[in-house]
PDB file of C-alpha atoms in Angstrom:
ATOM      1  CA  MET E   1       0.000   0.000   0.000  1.00 65.00           C
ATOM      2  CA  LYS E   2       2.817   2.363   0.890  1.00 69.00           C
ATOM      3  CA  GLU E   3       4.569   1.740  -2.422  1.00 68.00           C
ATOM      4  CA  GLN E   4       1.329   2.265  -4.315  1.00 68.00           C
ATOM      5  CA  MET E   5       0.737   5.584  -2.577  1.00 73.00           C
ATOM      6  CA  LYS E   6       4.318   6.608  -3.244  1.00 70.00           C
ATOM      7  CA  GLY E   7       3.929   5.847  -6.934  1.00 70.00           C
ATOM      8  CA  MET E   8       0.802   8.001  -7.113  1.00 79.00           C
ATOM      9  CA  ALA E   9       2.332  10.903  -5.199  1.00 80.00           C
ATOM     10  CA  ARG E  10       4.280  12.380  -8.122  1.00 78.00           C
ATOM     11  CA  PRO E  11       1.370  12.550 -10.607  1.00 78.00           C
ATOM     12  CA  PHE E  12      -0.854  14.163  -8.008  1.00 84.00           C
ATOM     13  CA  ALA E  13       1.941  16.565  -7.048  1.00 85.00           C
ATOM     14  CA  MET E  14       2.144  17.641 -10.693  1.00 83.00           C
ATOM     15  CA  LEU E  15      -1.625  18.117 -10.725  1.00 84.00           C
ATOM     16  CA  PHE E  16      -1.434  20.318  -7.646  1.00 89.00           C
ATOM     17  CA  CYS E  17       1.432  22.313  -9.188  1.00 88.00           C
ATOM     18  CA  LEU E  18      -0.659  22.850 -12.318  1.00 86.00           C
ATOM     19  CA  ALA E  19      -3.566  24.048 -10.194  1.00 88.00           C
ATOM     20  CA  ALA E  20      -1.259  26.425  -8.325  1.00 91.00           C
ATOM     21  CA  ALA E  21       0.125  27.777 -11.613  1.00 90.00           C
ATOM     22  CA  VAL E  22      -3.366  28.481 -12.935  1.00 88.00           C
ATOM     23  CA  ALA E  23      -4.374  30.072  -9.621  1.00 90.00           C
ATOM     24  CA  VAL E  24      -1.335  32.384  -9.649  1.00 91.00           C
ATOM     25  CA  VAL E  25      -1.933  33.451 -13.246  1.00 91.00           C
ATOM     26  CA  GLY E  26      -5.618  34.020 -12.517  1.00 89.00           C
ATOM     27  CA  ARG E  27      -4.834  36.028  -9.397  1.00 90.00           C
ATOM     28  CA  VAL E  28      -2.434  38.250 -11.347  1.00 91.00           C
ATOM     29  CA  GLY E  29      -5.080  38.809 -14.007  1.00 89.00           C
ATOM     30  CA  LEU E  30      -7.694  39.772 -11.421  1.00 86.00           C
ATOM     31  CA  ALA E  31      -5.210  42.127  -9.753  1.00 88.00           C
ATOM     32  CA  VAL E  32      -4.594  43.849 -13.085  1.00 86.00           C
ATOM     33  CA  MET E  33      -8.338  44.166 -13.656  1.00 84.00           C
ATOM     34  CA  ASP E  34      -8.739  45.600 -10.171  1.00 82.00           C
ATOM     35  CA  LEU E  35      -5.990  48.192 -10.668  1.00 84.00           C
ATOM     36  CA  THR E  36      -7.307  49.250 -14.069  1.00 80.00           C
ATOM     37  CA  GLY E  37     -10.887  49.565 -12.849  1.00 75.00           C
ATOM     38  CA  THR E  38     -12.209  46.741 -15.024  1.00 75.00           C
ATOM     39  CA  ILE E  39     -13.780  45.119 -11.977  1.00 73.00           C
ATOM     40  CA  SER E  40     -16.427  47.317 -10.379  1.00 65.00           C
ATOM     41  CA  TYR E  41     -17.604  47.024  -6.801  1.00 63.00           C
ATOM     42  CA  ASP E  42     -20.464  49.511  -6.528  1.00 59.00           C
ATOM     43  CA  TYR E  43     -22.655  49.303  -9.601  1.00 53.00           C
ATOM     44  CA  ILE E  44     -25.589  51.070  -7.950  1.00 53.00           C
ATOM     45  CA  SER E  45     -23.883  54.425  -7.476  1.00 48.00           C
ATOM     46  CA  ALA E  46     -21.707  54.250 -10.576  1.00 50.00           C
ATOM     47  CA  ALA E  47     -22.519  56.733 -13.302  1.00 52.00           C
ATOM     48  CA  ASP E  48     -21.611  54.442 -16.187  1.00 61.00           C
ATOM     49  CA  VAL E  49     -22.616  50.923 -15.269  1.00 59.00           C
ATOM     50  CA  PRO E  50     -20.795  48.061 -17.050  1.00 65.00           C
ATOM     51  CA  ILE E  51     -23.240  45.903 -18.957  1.00 64.00           C
ATOM     52  CA  LEU E  52     -22.263  42.647 -17.255  1.00 68.00           C
ATOM     53  CA  ASP E  53     -22.898  44.186 -13.839  1.00 67.00           C
ATOM     54  CA  VAL E  54     -26.383  45.200 -14.929  1.00 65.00           C
ATOM     55  CA  VAL E  55     -27.167  41.751 -16.320  1.00 66.00           C
ATOM     56  CA  CYS E  56     -25.828  39.896 -13.291  1.00 69.00           C
ATOM     57  CA  SER E  57     -27.736  42.160 -10.904  1.00 68.00           C
ATOM     58  CA  ILE E  58     -30.965  40.735 -12.326  1.00 70.00           C
ATOM     59  CA  LEU E  59     -30.125  37.213 -11.147  1.00 72.00           C
ATOM     60  CA  THR E  60     -31.679  35.817  -7.999  1.00 72.00           C
ATOM     61  CA  GLY E  61     -29.625  33.814  -5.527  1.00 72.00           C
ATOM     62  CA  SER E  62     -30.814  30.465  -6.877  1.00 77.00           C
ATOM     63  CA  ALA E  63     -30.246  31.551 -10.480  1.00 76.00           C
ATOM     64  CA  PHE E  64     -26.737  32.694  -9.580  1.00 78.00           C
ATOM     65  CA  VAL E  65     -25.934  29.297  -8.051  1.00 83.00           C
ATOM     66  CA  ALA E  66     -27.326  27.593 -11.149  1.00 82.00           C
ATOM     67  CA  PHE E  67     -25.134  29.801 -13.341  1.00 82.00           C
ATOM     68  CA  MET E  68     -22.130  28.791 -11.255  1.00 85.00           C
ATOM     69  CA  PHE E  69     -22.979  25.126 -11.825  1.00 89.00           C
ATOM     70  CA  ALA E  70     -23.433  25.720 -15.559  1.00 87.00           C
ATOM     71  CA  ALA E  71     -20.122  27.571 -15.790  1.00 87.00           C
ATOM     72  CA  GLY E  72     -18.395  24.835 -13.793  1.00 90.00           C
ATOM     73  CA  LEU E  73     -19.782  22.173 -16.112  1.00 91.00           C
ATOM     74  CA  ALA E  74     -18.604  24.084 -19.180  1.00 89.00           C
ATOM     75  CA  LEU E  75     -15.174  24.546 -17.602  1.00 89.00           C
ATOM     76  CA  VAL E  76     -14.864  20.841 -16.785  1.00 91.00           C
ATOM     77  CA  VAL E  77     -15.743  19.866 -20.358  1.00 91.00           C
ATOM     78  CA  SER E  78     -13.309  22.449 -21.730  1.00 90.00           C
ATOM     79  CA  THR E  79     -10.523  21.119 -19.506  1.00 90.00           C
ATOM     80  CA  ALA E  80     -11.269  17.466 -20.184  1.00 91.00           C
ATOM     81  CA  GLY E  81     -10.973  17.938 -23.964  1.00 90.00           C
ATOM     82  CA  PRO E  82      -7.270  18.910 -24.083  1.00 90.00           C
ATOM     83  CA  THR E  83      -6.541  16.401 -21.309  1.00 89.00           C
ATOM     84  CA  LEU E  84      -8.047  13.567 -23.333  1.00 90.00           C
ATOM     85  CA  TYR E  85      -6.264  14.780 -26.464  1.00 90.00           C
ATOM     86  CA  GLY E  86      -2.942  14.816 -24.625  1.00 87.00           C
ATOM     87  CA  LEU E  87      -3.570  11.321 -23.274  1.00 86.00           C
ATOM     88  CA  LEU E  88      -4.207  10.036 -26.787  1.00 87.00           C
ATOM     89  CA  CYS E  89      -0.966  11.688 -27.918  1.00 84.00           C
ATOM     90  CA  ALA E  90       0.963  10.092 -25.073  1.00 82.00           C
ATOM     91  CA  ARG E  91      -0.438   6.683 -25.984  1.00 80.00           C
ATOM     92  CA  GLY E  92       0.624   7.119 -29.600  1.00 76.00           C
ATOM     93  CA  ALA E  93      -2.888   6.951 -31.006  1.00 71.00           C
ATOM     94  CA  VAL E  94      -3.346   7.647 -34.709  1.00 65.00           C
ATOM     95  CA  GLY E  95      -4.717  11.146 -35.362  1.00 66.00           C
ATOM     96  CA  PRO E  96      -3.706  13.347 -32.416  1.00 68.00           C
ATOM     97  CA  GLY E  97      -0.632  15.543 -32.644  1.00 72.00           C
ATOM     98  CA  ARG E  98      -1.595  17.630 -35.679  1.00 84.00           C
ATOM     99  CA  PRO E  99      -2.914  21.207 -35.645  1.00 85.00           C
ATOM    100  CA  ALA E 100      -5.896  20.326 -37.840  1.00 86.00           C
ATOM    101  CA  SER E 101      -7.156  17.602 -35.514  1.00 89.00           C
ATOM    102  CA  ALA E 102      -6.370  19.715 -32.440  1.00 89.00           C
ATOM    103  CA  PHE E 103      -8.418  22.590 -33.844  1.00 89.00           C
ATOM    104  CA  LEU E 104     -11.352  20.408 -34.898  1.00 90.00           C
ATOM    105  CA  TRP E 105     -11.591  18.590 -31.582  1.00 90.00           C
ATOM    106  CA  GLY E 106     -10.969  21.828 -29.724  1.00 89.00           C
ATOM    107  CA  TRP E 107     -13.874  23.445 -31.544  1.00 88.00           C
ATOM    108  CA  ALA E 108     -16.047  20.366 -30.953  1.00 91.00           C
ATOM    109  CA  THR E 109     -15.211  20.511 -27.244  1.00 91.00           C
ATOM    110  CA  ALA E 110     -16.025  24.226 -27.157  1.00 88.00           C
ATOM    111  CA  PHE E 111     -19.348  23.569 -28.891  1.00 88.00           C
ATOM    112  CA  VAL E 112     -20.323  20.852 -26.414  1.00 91.00           C
ATOM    113  CA  ALA E 113     -19.246  23.015 -23.465  1.00 89.00           C
ATOM    114  CA  LEU E 114     -21.380  25.932 -24.678  1.00 86.00           C
ATOM    115  CA  LEU E 115     -24.269  23.577 -25.433  1.00 88.00           C
ATOM    116  CA  CYS E 116     -24.145  22.187 -21.893  1.00 88.00           C
ATOM    117  CA  LEU E 117     -24.070  25.745 -20.579  1.00 86.00           C
ATOM    118  CA  LEU E 118     -27.136  26.727 -22.605  1.00 85.00           C
ATOM    119  CA  VAL E 119     -29.035  23.575 -21.617  1.00 87.00           C
ATOM    120  CA  VAL E 120     -28.616  24.349 -17.923  1.00 85.00           C
ATOM    121  CA  VAL E 121     -29.200  28.092 -18.227  1.00 80.00           C
ATOM    122  CA  SER E 122     -32.326  27.717 -20.376  1.00 79.00           C
ATOM    123  CA  GLY E 123     -34.433  26.567 -17.447  1.00 74.00           C
ATOM    124  CA  ILE E 124     -33.350  28.828 -14.599  1.00 76.00           C
ATOM    125  CA  LEU E 125     -34.601  32.257 -15.692  1.00 70.00           C
ATOM    126  CA  SER E 126     -38.159  33.509 -15.502  1.00 71.00           C
ATOM    127  CA  ALA E 127     -39.842  35.378 -18.332  1.00 71.00           C
ATOM    128  CA  VAL E 128     -39.458  38.602 -16.359  1.00 67.00           C
ATOM    129  CA  GLN E 129     -35.712  38.061 -15.926  1.00 68.00           C
ATOM    130  CA  VAL E 130     -35.252  37.179 -19.592  1.00 67.00           C
ATOM    131  CA  GLY E 131     -37.174  40.266 -20.650  1.00 68.00           C
ATOM    132  CA  SER E 132     -35.199  42.494 -18.309  1.00 63.00           C
ATOM    133  CA  MET E 133     -31.885  41.115 -19.585  1.00 65.00           C
ATOM    134  CA  SER E 134     -32.953  41.357 -23.214  1.00 64.00           C
ATOM    135  CA  SER E 135     -33.718  45.044 -22.827  1.00 63.00           C
ATOM    136  CA  LYS E 136     -30.157  45.708 -21.666  1.00 61.00           C
ATOM    137  CA  LEU E 137     -28.280  43.475 -24.108  1.00 64.00           C
ATOM    138  CA  PRO E 138     -27.334  44.294 -27.717  1.00 64.00           C
ATOM    139  CA  SER E 139     -29.555  43.197 -30.591  1.00 67.00           C
ATOM    140  CA  ALA E 140     -29.932  39.538 -31.573  1.00 69.00           C
ATOM    141  CA  PRO E 141     -27.642  39.767 -34.662  1.00 73.00           C
ATOM    142  CA  VAL E 142     -24.903  41.337 -32.549  1.00 69.00           C
ATOM    143  CA  LEU E 143     -25.286  38.632 -29.905  1.00 70.00           C
ATOM    144  CA  ALA E 144     -25.145  35.927 -32.588  1.00 75.00           C
ATOM    145  CA  LEU E 145     -21.979  37.469 -34.014  1.00 75.00           C
ATOM    146  CA  ALA E 146     -20.492  37.673 -30.529  1.00 72.00           C
ATOM    147  CA  LEU E 147     -21.309  34.001 -29.941  1.00 75.00           C
ATOM    148  CA  VAL E 148     -19.549  33.041 -33.179  1.00 78.00           C
ATOM    149  CA  GLY E 149     -16.518  35.101 -32.186  1.00 76.00           C
ATOM    150  CA  PHE E 150     -16.451  33.564 -28.725  1.00 78.00           C
ATOM    151  CA  ALA E 151     -16.752  30.059 -30.180  1.00 79.00           C
ATOM    152  CA  ALA E 152     -13.816  30.784 -32.502  1.00 81.00           C
ATOM    153  CA  PHE E 153     -11.800  32.086 -29.566  1.00 84.00           C
ATOM    154  CA  LEU E 154     -12.626  29.132 -27.330  1.00 85.00           C
ATOM    155  CA  GLY E 155     -12.156  26.566 -30.107  1.00 86.00           C
ATOM    156  CA  THR E 156      -8.700  27.831 -31.052  1.00 90.00           C
ATOM    157  CA  LEU E 157      -7.806  28.167 -27.365  1.00 91.00           C
ATOM    158  CA  LEU E 158      -8.657  24.525 -26.692  1.00 91.00           C
ATOM    159  CA  GLY E 159      -6.851  23.507 -29.869  1.00 90.00           C
ATOM    160  CA  ALA E 160      -3.771  25.389 -28.687  1.00 92.00           C
ATOM    161  CA  ALA E 161      -4.042  23.763 -25.265  1.00 92.00           C
ATOM    162  CA  SER E 162      -4.336  20.323 -26.856  1.00 91.00           C
ATOM    163  CA  MET E 163      -1.246  20.802 -29.011  1.00 91.00           C
ATOM    164  CA  THR E 164       0.670  22.243 -26.056  1.00 92.00           C
ATOM    165  CA  VAL E 165      -0.087  19.150 -23.977  1.00 91.00           C
ATOM    166  CA  CYS E 166       1.074  16.957 -26.865  1.00 89.00           C
ATOM    167  CA  ALA E 167       4.309  18.952 -27.152  1.00 88.00           C
ATOM    168  CA  CYS E 168       4.915  18.608 -23.411  1.00 88.00           C
ATOM    169  CA  PHE E 169       4.675  14.831 -23.676  1.00 86.00           C
ATOM    170  CA  ALA E 170       6.701  14.668 -26.893  1.00 83.00           C
ATOM    171  CA  ARG E 171       9.609  16.606 -25.369  1.00 81.00           C
ATOM    172  CA  ALA E 172       9.654  14.619 -22.124  1.00 78.00           C
ATOM    173  CA  ARG E 173      12.068  11.800 -21.382  1.00 76.00           C
ATOM    174  CA  ASP E 174       9.947  10.461 -18.530  1.00 75.00           C
ATOM    175  CA  GLU E 175       6.756  11.147 -16.588  1.00 75.00           C
ATOM    176  CA  ALA E 176       8.428  13.554 -14.176  1.00 76.00           C
ATOM    177  CA  ARG E 177       9.749  15.687 -17.019  1.00 81.00           C
ATOM    178  CA  ALA E 178       6.351  15.648 -18.699  1.00 81.00           C
ATOM    179  CA  GLY E 179       4.761  16.959 -15.517  1.00 83.00           C
ATOM    180  CA  TRP E 180       7.204  19.843 -15.207  1.00 87.00           C
ATOM    181  CA  ASN E 181       6.780  20.624 -18.905  1.00 87.00           C
ATOM    182  CA  LEU E 182       3.054  20.980 -18.291  1.00 89.00           C
ATOM    183  CA  VAL E 183       3.604  23.278 -15.298  1.00 90.00           C
ATOM    184  CA  VAL E 184       5.984  25.528 -17.256  1.00 91.00           C
ATOM    185  CA  ALA E 185       3.599  25.594 -20.222  1.00 90.00           C
ATOM    186  CA  ALA E 186       0.691  26.485 -17.936  1.00 90.00           C
ATOM    187  CA  LEU E 187       2.637  29.444 -16.571  1.00 91.00           C
ATOM    188  CA  ALA E 188       4.081  30.659 -19.886  1.00 91.00           C
ATOM    189  CA  CYS E 189       1.012  30.210 -22.076  1.00 91.00           C
ATOM    190  CA  GLY E 190      -1.261  31.073 -19.172  1.00 90.00           C
ATOM    191  CA  PHE E 191       0.202  34.561 -18.807  1.00 92.00           C
ATOM    192  CA  VAL E 192      -0.264  35.219 -22.524  1.00 92.00           C
ATOM    193  CA  VAL E 193      -3.862  34.021 -22.440  1.00 91.00           C
ATOM    194  CA  MET E 194      -4.463  35.969 -19.226  1.00 91.00           C
ATOM    195  CA  VAL E 195      -3.385  39.256 -20.823  1.00 91.00           C
ATOM    196  CA  LEU E 196      -5.684  38.683 -23.783  1.00 91.00           C
ATOM    197  CA  THR E 197      -8.564  37.580 -21.558  1.00 89.00           C
ATOM    198  CA  VAL E 198      -8.260  40.686 -19.399  1.00 89.00           C
ATOM    199  CA  GLY E 199      -8.287  42.906 -22.480  1.00 89.00           C
ATOM    200  CA  THR E 200     -11.248  41.097 -24.024  1.00 86.00           C
ATOM    201  CA  PHE E 201     -13.222  41.181 -20.786  1.00 84.00           C
ATOM    202  CA  ALA E 202     -12.491  44.881 -20.320  1.00 83.00           C
ATOM    203  CA  ALA E 203     -13.793  45.569 -23.826  1.00 83.00           C
ATOM    204  CA  LEU E 204     -16.967  43.579 -23.158  1.00 78.00           C
ATOM    205  CA  ASN E 205     -17.655  44.810 -19.640  1.00 75.00           C
ATOM    206  CA  ALA E 206     -18.260  48.432 -20.571  1.00 72.00           C
ATOM    207  CA  ALA E 207     -21.208  50.768 -20.243  1.00 68.00           C
ATOM    208  CA  SER E 208     -21.138  51.211 -24.013  1.00 72.00           C
ATOM    209  CA  ILE E 209     -19.666  48.297 -25.956  1.00 72.00           C
ATOM    210  CA  GLN E 210     -17.514  49.285 -28.931  1.00 78.00           C
ATOM    211  CA  LEU E 211     -17.913  46.497 -31.466  1.00 76.00           C
ATOM    212  CA  GLY E 212     -14.684  47.407 -33.242  1.00 81.00           C
ATOM    213  CA  VAL E 213     -12.674  47.158 -30.031  1.00 84.00           C
ATOM    214  CA  VAL E 214     -14.279  43.861 -29.039  1.00 82.00           C
ATOM    215  CA  GLY E 215     -13.726  42.469 -32.530  1.00 83.00           C
ATOM    216  CA  ALA E 216     -10.069  43.498 -32.457  1.00 89.00           C
ATOM    217  CA  TRP E 217      -9.518  41.750 -29.136  1.00 88.00           C
ATOM    218  CA  LEU E 218     -11.278  38.579 -30.304  1.00 87.00           C
ATOM    219  CA  ALA E 219      -9.200  38.597 -33.494  1.00 88.00           C
ATOM    220  CA  ALA E 220      -6.033  38.986 -31.424  1.00 91.00           C
ATOM    221  CA  ASP E 221      -7.172  36.102 -29.213  1.00 90.00           C
ATOM    222  CA  VAL E 222      -7.673  33.806 -32.192  1.00 90.00           C
ATOM    223  CA  VAL E 223      -4.365  34.783 -33.823  1.00 92.00           C
ATOM    224  CA  VAL E 224      -2.358  34.221 -30.637  1.00 93.00           C
ATOM    225  CA  ASN E 225      -4.114  30.903 -30.031  1.00 92.00           C
ATOM    226  CA  LEU E 226      -3.170  29.783 -33.539  1.00 92.00           C
ATOM    227  CA  VAL E 227       0.428  30.906 -32.991  1.00 93.00           C
ATOM    228  CA  ILE E 228       0.594  28.851 -29.790  1.00 93.00           C
ATOM    229  CA  MET E 229      -0.975  25.855 -31.523  1.00 91.00           C
ATOM    230  CA  PHE E 230       1.404  25.849 -34.491  1.00 91.00           C
ATOM    231  CA  GLY E 231       4.355  26.717 -32.250  1.00 90.00           C
ATOM    232  CA  ALA E 232       3.616  23.716 -30.034  1.00 88.00           C
ATOM    233  CA  ASN E 233       3.335  21.545 -33.126  1.00 87.00           C
ATOM    234  CA  ALA E 234       6.746  22.747 -34.330  1.00 87.00           C
ATOM    235  CA  LEU E 235       8.309  21.964 -30.948  1.00 84.00           C
ATOM    236  CA  ALA E 236       6.807  18.484 -30.939  1.00 80.00           C
ATOM    237  CA  LYS E 237       8.044  17.762 -34.468  1.00 76.00           C
ATOM    238  CA  LYS E 238      11.507  19.069 -33.630  1.00 73.00           C
ATOM    239  CA  GLN E 239      11.776  16.663 -30.725  1.00 62.00           C
ATOM    240  CA  LEU E 240      10.627  13.688 -32.794  1.00 55.00           C
ATOM    241  CA  ARG E 241      13.256  14.224 -35.488  1.00 55.00           C
TER     242      ARG E 241
END
């Protein structure tokens, strides 16, 4: 039993290190948002109220908890996709390890995550809440365009994450090295994604949304995600030569 626990200690230690890396990057991002005024704390007395604050203020306590569950479910699905892709790469399965397949399965994972989110959310708001939110949100075509942009961002992000996990395994001599590769990648790529996420969120969470600014940030998100994805693929190929 002791030997079994000892053998499991290292993988779980790597998992905890990954969690700590994500927490640190997230904390830095929130600190930046706090210092730049992106996060508001008193929406009632504010002159220009960010749109997300207005929408969230309509939620009841039970609806808020349901939204947290829906977001958690979407996050779990989004995390499981690259994890499964990396596992298939590590096992040498046919198909994984190429940008095209990483993008397609990343987009499929993003689609399922958003679908799960919509399924849960669809039954937790009353007609009054939906009407109140609709009056404060942009028009339906703008929302549809925003959803497409977000899906492109999330799909390429998950594709980049999938290829990064593959590269971490490809460049590792053993399991310990693979774990540290993942931790370093989480910190390095995480900071890049954090900067873009903060900028995108700041553009969205405004009293008056500028579509050009939001579109520019989403385009930058997609481009950087593609750079990470193809860069990870190049690193993996270089190691295999």
